[in-house]
Short mmCIF file of C-alpha atoms in Angstrom, two decimals:
data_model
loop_
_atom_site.label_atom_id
_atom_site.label_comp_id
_atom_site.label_asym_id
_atom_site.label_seq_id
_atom_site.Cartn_x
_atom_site.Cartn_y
_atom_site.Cartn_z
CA UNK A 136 -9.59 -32.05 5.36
CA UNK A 137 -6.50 -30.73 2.94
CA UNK A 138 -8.17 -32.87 0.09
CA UNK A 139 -11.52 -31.14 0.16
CA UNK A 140 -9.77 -27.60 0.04
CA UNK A 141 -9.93 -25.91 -3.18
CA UNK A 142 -6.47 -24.75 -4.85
CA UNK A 143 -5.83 -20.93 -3.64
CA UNK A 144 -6.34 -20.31 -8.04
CA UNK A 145 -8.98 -21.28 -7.68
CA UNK A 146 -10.51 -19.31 -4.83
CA UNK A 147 -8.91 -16.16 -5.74
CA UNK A 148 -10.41 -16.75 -9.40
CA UNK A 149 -14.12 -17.31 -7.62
CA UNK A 150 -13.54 -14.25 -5.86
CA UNK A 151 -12.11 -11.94 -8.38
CA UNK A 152 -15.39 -13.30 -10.53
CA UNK A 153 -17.80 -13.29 -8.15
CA UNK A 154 -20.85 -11.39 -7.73
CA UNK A 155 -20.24 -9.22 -5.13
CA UNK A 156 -17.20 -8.29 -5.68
CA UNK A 157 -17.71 -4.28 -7.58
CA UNK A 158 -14.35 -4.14 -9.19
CA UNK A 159 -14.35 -7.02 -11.54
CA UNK A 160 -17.89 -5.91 -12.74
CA UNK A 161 -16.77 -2.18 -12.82
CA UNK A 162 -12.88 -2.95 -14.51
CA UNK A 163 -15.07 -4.86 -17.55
CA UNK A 164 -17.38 -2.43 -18.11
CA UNK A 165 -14.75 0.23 -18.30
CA UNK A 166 -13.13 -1.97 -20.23
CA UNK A 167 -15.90 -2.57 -22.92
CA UNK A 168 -17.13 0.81 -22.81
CA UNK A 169 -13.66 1.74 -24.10
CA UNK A 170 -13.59 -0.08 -26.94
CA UNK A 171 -17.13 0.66 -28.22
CA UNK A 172 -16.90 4.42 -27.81
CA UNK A 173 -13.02 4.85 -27.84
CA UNK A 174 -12.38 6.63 -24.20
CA UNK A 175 -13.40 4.84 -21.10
CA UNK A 176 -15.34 5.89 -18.29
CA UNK A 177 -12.54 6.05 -16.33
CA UNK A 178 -9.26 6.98 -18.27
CA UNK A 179 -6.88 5.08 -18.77
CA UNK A 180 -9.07 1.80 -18.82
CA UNK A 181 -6.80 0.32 -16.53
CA UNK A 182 -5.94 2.78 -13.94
CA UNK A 183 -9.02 2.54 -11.87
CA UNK A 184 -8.08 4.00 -8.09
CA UNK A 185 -10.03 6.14 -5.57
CA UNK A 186 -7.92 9.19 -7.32
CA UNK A 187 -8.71 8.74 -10.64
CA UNK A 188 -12.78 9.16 -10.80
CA UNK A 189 -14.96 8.10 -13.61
CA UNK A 190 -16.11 11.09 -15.72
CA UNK A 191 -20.11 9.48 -15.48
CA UNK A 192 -20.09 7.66 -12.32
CA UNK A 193 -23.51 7.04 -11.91
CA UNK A 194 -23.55 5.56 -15.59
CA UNK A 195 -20.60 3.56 -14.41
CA UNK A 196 -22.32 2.09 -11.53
CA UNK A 197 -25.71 1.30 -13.39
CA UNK A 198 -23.68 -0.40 -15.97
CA UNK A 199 -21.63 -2.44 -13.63
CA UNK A 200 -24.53 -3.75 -11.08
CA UNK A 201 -26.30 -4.74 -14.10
CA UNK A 202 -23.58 -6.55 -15.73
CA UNK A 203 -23.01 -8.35 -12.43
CA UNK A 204 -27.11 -9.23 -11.74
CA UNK A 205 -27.09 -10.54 -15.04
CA UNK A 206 -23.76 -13.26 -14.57
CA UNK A 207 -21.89 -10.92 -16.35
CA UNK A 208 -23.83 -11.18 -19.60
CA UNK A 209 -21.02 -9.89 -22.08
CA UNK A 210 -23.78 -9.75 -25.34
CA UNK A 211 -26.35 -7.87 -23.04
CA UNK A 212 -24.04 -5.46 -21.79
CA UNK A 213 -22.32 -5.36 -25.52
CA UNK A 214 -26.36 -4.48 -26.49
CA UNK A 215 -27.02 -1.84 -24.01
CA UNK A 216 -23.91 0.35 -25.20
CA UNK A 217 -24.37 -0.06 -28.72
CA UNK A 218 -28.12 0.83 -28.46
CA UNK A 219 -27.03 3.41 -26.45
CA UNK A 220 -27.81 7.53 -27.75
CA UNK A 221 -24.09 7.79 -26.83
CA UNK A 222 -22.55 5.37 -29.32
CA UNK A 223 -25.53 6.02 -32.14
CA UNK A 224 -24.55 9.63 -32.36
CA UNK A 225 -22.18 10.88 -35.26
CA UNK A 226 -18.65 11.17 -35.45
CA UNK A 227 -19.07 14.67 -37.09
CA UNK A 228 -18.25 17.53 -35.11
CA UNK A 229 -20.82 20.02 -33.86
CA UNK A 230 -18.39 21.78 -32.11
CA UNK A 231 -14.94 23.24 -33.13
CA UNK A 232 -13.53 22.32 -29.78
CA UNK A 233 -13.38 18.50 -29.93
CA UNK A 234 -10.84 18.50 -26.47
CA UNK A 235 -13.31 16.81 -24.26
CA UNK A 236 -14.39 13.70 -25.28
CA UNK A 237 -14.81 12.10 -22.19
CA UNK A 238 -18.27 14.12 -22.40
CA UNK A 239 -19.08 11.82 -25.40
CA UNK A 240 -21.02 14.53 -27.39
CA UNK A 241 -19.72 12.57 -30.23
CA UNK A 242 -18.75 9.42 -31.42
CA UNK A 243 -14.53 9.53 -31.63
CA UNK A 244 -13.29 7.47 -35.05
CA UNK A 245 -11.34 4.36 -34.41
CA UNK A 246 -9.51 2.23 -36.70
CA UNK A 247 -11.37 -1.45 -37.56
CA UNK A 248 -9.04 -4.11 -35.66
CA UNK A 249 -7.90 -6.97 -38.77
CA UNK A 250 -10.52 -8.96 -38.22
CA UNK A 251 -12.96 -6.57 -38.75
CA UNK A 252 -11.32 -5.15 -41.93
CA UNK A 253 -10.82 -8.76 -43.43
CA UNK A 254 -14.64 -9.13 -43.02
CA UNK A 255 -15.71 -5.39 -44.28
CA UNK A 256 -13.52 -6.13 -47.05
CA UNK A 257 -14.75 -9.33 -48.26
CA UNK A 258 -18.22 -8.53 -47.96
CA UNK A 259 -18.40 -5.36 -49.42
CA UNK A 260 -16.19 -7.19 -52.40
CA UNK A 261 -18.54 -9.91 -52.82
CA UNK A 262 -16.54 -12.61 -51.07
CA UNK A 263 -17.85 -14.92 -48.41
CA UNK A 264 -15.67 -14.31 -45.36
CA UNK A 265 -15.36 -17.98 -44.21
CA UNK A 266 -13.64 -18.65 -47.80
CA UNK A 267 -10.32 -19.92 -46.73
CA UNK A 268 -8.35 -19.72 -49.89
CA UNK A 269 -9.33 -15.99 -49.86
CA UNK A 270 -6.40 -13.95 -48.50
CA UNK A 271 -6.01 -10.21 -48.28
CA UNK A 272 -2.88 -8.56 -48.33
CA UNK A 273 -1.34 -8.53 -45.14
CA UNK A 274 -0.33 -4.98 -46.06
CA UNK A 275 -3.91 -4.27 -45.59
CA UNK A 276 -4.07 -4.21 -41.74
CA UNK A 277 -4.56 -0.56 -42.26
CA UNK A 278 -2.74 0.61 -38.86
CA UNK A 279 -5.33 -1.29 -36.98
CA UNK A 280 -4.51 -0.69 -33.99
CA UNK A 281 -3.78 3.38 -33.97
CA UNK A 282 -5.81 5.67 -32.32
CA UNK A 283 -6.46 9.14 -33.41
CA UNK A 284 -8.73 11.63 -34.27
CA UNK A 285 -7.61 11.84 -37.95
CA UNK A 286 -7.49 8.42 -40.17
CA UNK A 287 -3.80 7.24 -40.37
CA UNK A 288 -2.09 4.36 -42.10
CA UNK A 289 1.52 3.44 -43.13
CA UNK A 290 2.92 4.06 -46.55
CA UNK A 291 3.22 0.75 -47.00
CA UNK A 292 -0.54 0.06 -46.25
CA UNK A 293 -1.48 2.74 -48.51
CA UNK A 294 0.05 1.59 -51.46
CA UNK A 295 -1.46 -2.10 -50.50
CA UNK A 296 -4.47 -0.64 -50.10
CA UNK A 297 -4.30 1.37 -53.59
CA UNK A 298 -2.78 -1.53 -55.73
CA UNK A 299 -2.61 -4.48 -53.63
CA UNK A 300 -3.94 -7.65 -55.57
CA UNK A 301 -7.16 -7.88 -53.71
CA UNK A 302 -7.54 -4.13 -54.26
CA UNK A 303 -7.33 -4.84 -58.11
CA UNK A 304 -9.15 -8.11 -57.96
CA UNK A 305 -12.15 -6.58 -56.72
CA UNK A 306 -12.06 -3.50 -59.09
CA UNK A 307 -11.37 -5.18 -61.57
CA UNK A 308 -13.40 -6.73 -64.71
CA UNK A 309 -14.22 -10.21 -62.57
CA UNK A 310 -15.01 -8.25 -59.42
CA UNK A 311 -18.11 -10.37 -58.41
CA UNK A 312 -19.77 -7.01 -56.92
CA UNK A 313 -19.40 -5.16 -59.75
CA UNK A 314 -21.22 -7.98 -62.19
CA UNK A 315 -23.82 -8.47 -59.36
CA UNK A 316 -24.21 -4.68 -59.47
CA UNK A 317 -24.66 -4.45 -63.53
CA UNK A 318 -26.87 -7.61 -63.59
CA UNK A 319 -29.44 -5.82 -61.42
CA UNK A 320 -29.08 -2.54 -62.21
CA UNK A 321 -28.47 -2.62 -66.10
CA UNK A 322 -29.50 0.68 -67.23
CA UNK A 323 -29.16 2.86 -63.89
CA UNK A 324 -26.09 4.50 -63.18
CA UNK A 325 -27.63 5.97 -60.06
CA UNK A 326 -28.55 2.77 -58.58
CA UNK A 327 -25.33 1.21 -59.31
CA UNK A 328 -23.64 3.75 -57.36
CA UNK A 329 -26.56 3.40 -54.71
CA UNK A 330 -25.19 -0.27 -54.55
CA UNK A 331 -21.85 0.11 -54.19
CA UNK A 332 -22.59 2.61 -51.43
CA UNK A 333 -24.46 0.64 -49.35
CA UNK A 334 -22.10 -2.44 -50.05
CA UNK A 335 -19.30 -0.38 -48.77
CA UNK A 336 -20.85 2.49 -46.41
CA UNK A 337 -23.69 0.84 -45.70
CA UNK A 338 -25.22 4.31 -46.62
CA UNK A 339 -26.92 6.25 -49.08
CA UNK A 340 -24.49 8.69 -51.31
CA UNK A 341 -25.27 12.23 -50.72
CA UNK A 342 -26.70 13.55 -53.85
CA UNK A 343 -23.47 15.58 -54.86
CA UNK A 344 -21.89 12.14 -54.48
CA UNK A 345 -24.12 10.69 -57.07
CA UNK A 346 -24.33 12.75 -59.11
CA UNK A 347 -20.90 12.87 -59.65
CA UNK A 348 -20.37 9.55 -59.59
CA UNK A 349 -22.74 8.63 -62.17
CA UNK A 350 -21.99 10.88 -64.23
CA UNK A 351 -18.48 9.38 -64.72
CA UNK A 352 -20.46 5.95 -65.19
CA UNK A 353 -22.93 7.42 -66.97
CA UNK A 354 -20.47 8.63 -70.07
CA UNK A 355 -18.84 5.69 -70.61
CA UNK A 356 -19.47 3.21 -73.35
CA UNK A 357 -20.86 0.37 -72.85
CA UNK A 358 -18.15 -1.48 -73.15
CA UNK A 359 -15.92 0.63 -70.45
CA UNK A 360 -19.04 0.70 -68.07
CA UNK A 361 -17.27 -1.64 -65.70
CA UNK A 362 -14.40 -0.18 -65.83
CA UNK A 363 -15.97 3.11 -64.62
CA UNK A 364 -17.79 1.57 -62.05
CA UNK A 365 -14.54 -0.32 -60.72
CA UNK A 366 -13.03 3.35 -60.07
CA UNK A 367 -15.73 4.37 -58.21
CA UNK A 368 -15.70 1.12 -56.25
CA UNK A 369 -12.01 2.08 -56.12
CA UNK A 370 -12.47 5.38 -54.31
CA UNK A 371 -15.11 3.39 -51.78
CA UNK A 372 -12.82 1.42 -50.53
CA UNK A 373 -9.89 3.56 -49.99
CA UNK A 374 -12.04 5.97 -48.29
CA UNK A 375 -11.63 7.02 -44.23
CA UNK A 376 -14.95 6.11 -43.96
CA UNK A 377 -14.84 3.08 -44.96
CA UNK A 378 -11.79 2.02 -43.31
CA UNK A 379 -12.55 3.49 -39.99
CA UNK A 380 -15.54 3.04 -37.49
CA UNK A 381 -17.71 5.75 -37.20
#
């Protein structure tokens, strides 16, 4: 009878969902694969038609049955891509020619969204990220959502970013990654510019890099030492590569 039927938004939602239905599976996957490695499959994410093929297709399809067999399993298709050669490789160029990246040779840059900027930020400063009387700047969005191939941000953002008050708080002679920092590495300028590399880059510095970076630690007095350190701590986190993903 009428009372046993389901509501048409209802049907249409168990069909658009279901299974067997390839475009749901295929339209997410696209759509995922686009934000990971910053060009989709098929380009633009949302203009998927017999005309417009997908520059991998078999990848595509892989991807997609998967994600389907597996009741669309967001964190194991959010796994396979990120484990993926593709996404792992560098964002430096090999190639002068970097006008094909739907071959996805490399790994294009992409600006962190706010969310993940708020939480780079306060971990790399020392601050626990579920701390809700901890604010940064608004300021600080860093154009998060442009797209490029070359870092960009508003003047406005840049000055934030340069002077803004968490900017100063965390360089600054209370940062709570900079004591941390001294307190374990008292009487090694090289390892306290390992630390704040790893804090912030979650990498190594190149030995040029250290070396010139503890050597401006490394001639201070004692009593400036943290004030050194906070400029190099300074230049970390105004870097590109610290405010953009890959």
């Amino acid at each position: 009878g009428l009372a046993e039927r389901k509501p048409p938004r209802v049907k249409l939602a168990e069909w658009i969902t279901g299974r067997h239905n390839p475009y749901f599976a295929k339209a997410a996957v696209n759509r995922i694969w686009g934000q990971l490695m910053g060009q989709g499959l098929i380009e633009p994410v949302d203009d998927i038609r017999e005309s417009n093929p997908p520059s991998h297709p078999e990848l595509l399809q892989e991807l997609s049955a998967d994600f389907a067999a597996s009741g669309f399993d967001l964190t194991r298709l959010y796994r396979a891509i990120c484990l993926s050669d593709a996404y792992q490789r560098t964002s430096e160029r090999t190639q002068s020619d970097p006008s094909r990246p739907e071959l996805f040779a490399s790994m294009s840059i992409k600006a962190l969204s706010q969310d993940q900027f708020y939480d780079s930020f306060a971990e790399a400063v020392g601050r626990p990220t579920r701390d809700k009387s901890y604010r940064i700047d608004r300021k600080l969005d860093l154009a998060a959502n442009e797209q490029g191939n070359q870092p960009k941000m508003t003047v406005t953002a840049a000055l934030a970013s340069m002077n803004g008050a968490a900017v100063r708080e965390a360089v600054s002679q209370t940062s709570a990654r900079l004591h941390k920092t001294l307190e374990a590495f008292p009487k090694s300028a090289d390892r306290q510019v390992d630390e704040l590399y790893l804090a912030t880059l979650s990498r190594y510095p190149t030995n040029e890099e250290r070396r010139m970076m503890a050597e401006h630690c490394a001639s201070a007095s004692a009593a400036d030492r943290m004030r050194r350190l906070g400029d190099v701590f300074w230049v970390l986190l105004n870097s590109a590569e610290f405010r953009w993903n890959h």
